[in-house]
Amino acid sequence: KEELREELIFFLKERYKAKEIFLTEVLDEKLLGGMRIEVNDEIIDLTVKNKIKKLQEHLIRKI
């Protein structure tokens, strides 16, 4: 878990050209797994719940 945390901090520093990153971890079982990152007004949603939602939307469009 610590290795993943360090990789995430490195990624966010590179993406946002930041010197420091402060993470707040919140466990939300409704997300079904994955992670959701909020930076200012940007949201990076890598949750299982979001992937299921996008799959449902895709399947509905195909009908």
Short mmCIF file of C-alpha atoms in Angstrom, two decimals:
data_model
loop_
_atom_site.label_atom_id
_atom_site.label_comp_id
_atom_site.label_asym_id
_atom_site.label_seq_id
_atom_site.Cartn_x
_atom_site.Cartn_y
_atom_site.Cartn_z
CA LYS A 1 0.00 0.00 0.00
CA GLU A 2 2.81 2.43 0.82
CA GLU A 3 4.48 1.75 -2.55
CA LEU A 4 1.23 2.57 -4.38
CA ARG A 5 0.86 5.74 -2.31
CA GLU A 6 4.39 6.86 -3.26
CA GLU A 7 3.73 6.13 -6.96
CA LEU A 8 0.52 8.16 -6.81
CA ILE A 9 2.31 11.10 -5.17
CA PHE A 10 5.02 10.97 -7.84
CA PHE A 11 2.40 10.90 -10.63
CA LEU A 12 0.48 13.85 -9.15
CA LYS A 13 3.66 15.90 -8.65
CA GLU A 14 4.57 15.38 -12.30
CA ARG A 15 1.07 16.05 -13.65
CA TYR A 16 0.49 19.22 -11.64
CA LYS A 17 4.11 20.42 -11.47
CA ALA A 18 3.79 20.47 -7.69
CA LYS A 19 6.56 20.47 -5.11
CA GLU A 20 4.38 18.85 -2.45
CA ILE A 21 1.28 16.67 -2.51
CA PHE A 22 -0.94 16.12 0.52
CA LEU A 23 -3.19 13.06 0.30
CA THR A 24 -6.31 12.51 2.32
CA GLU A 25 -7.48 8.91 2.18
CA VAL A 26 -11.17 8.20 2.70
CA LEU A 27 -12.70 4.73 2.56
CA ASP A 28 -16.07 4.79 0.77
CA GLU A 29 -17.51 1.31 0.26
CA LYS A 30 -20.11 2.70 -2.19
CA LEU A 31 -17.31 3.15 -4.75
CA LEU A 32 -16.79 -0.65 -4.88
CA GLY A 33 -13.00 -0.27 -5.24
CA GLY A 34 -10.48 1.84 -7.10
CA MET A 35 -9.84 5.49 -6.35
CA ARG A 36 -11.21 8.95 -7.00
CA ILE A 37 -8.80 11.88 -7.02
CA GLU A 38 -9.97 15.47 -6.70
CA VAL A 39 -7.55 18.31 -7.44
CA ASN A 40 -9.06 21.79 -7.46
CA ASP A 41 -11.91 21.47 -10.00
CA GLU A 42 -10.59 18.34 -11.71
CA ILE A 43 -11.79 14.83 -10.86
CA ILE A 44 -9.95 11.66 -11.86
CA ASP A 45 -12.47 8.87 -11.28
CA LEU A 46 -10.91 5.41 -11.39
CA THR A 47 -13.57 3.73 -9.25
CA VAL A 48 -15.29 0.45 -10.09
CA LYS A 49 -18.63 2.20 -9.61
CA ASN A 50 -17.76 4.74 -12.32
CA LYS A 51 -16.58 2.02 -14.72
CA ILE A 52 -19.89 0.14 -14.25
CA LYS A 53 -21.82 3.37 -14.86
CA LYS A 54 -19.91 4.06 -18.09
CA LEU A 55 -20.46 0.48 -19.27
CA GLN A 56 -24.21 0.80 -18.61
CA GLU A 57 -24.33 4.07 -20.55
CA HIS A 58 -22.43 2.48 -23.44
CA LEU A 59 -24.76 -0.53 -23.56
CA ILE A 60 -27.87 1.67 -23.46
CA ARG A 61 -26.58 3.72 -26.42
CA LYS A 62 -26.05 0.51 -28.41
CA ILE A 63 -29.69 -0.59 -28.00
#
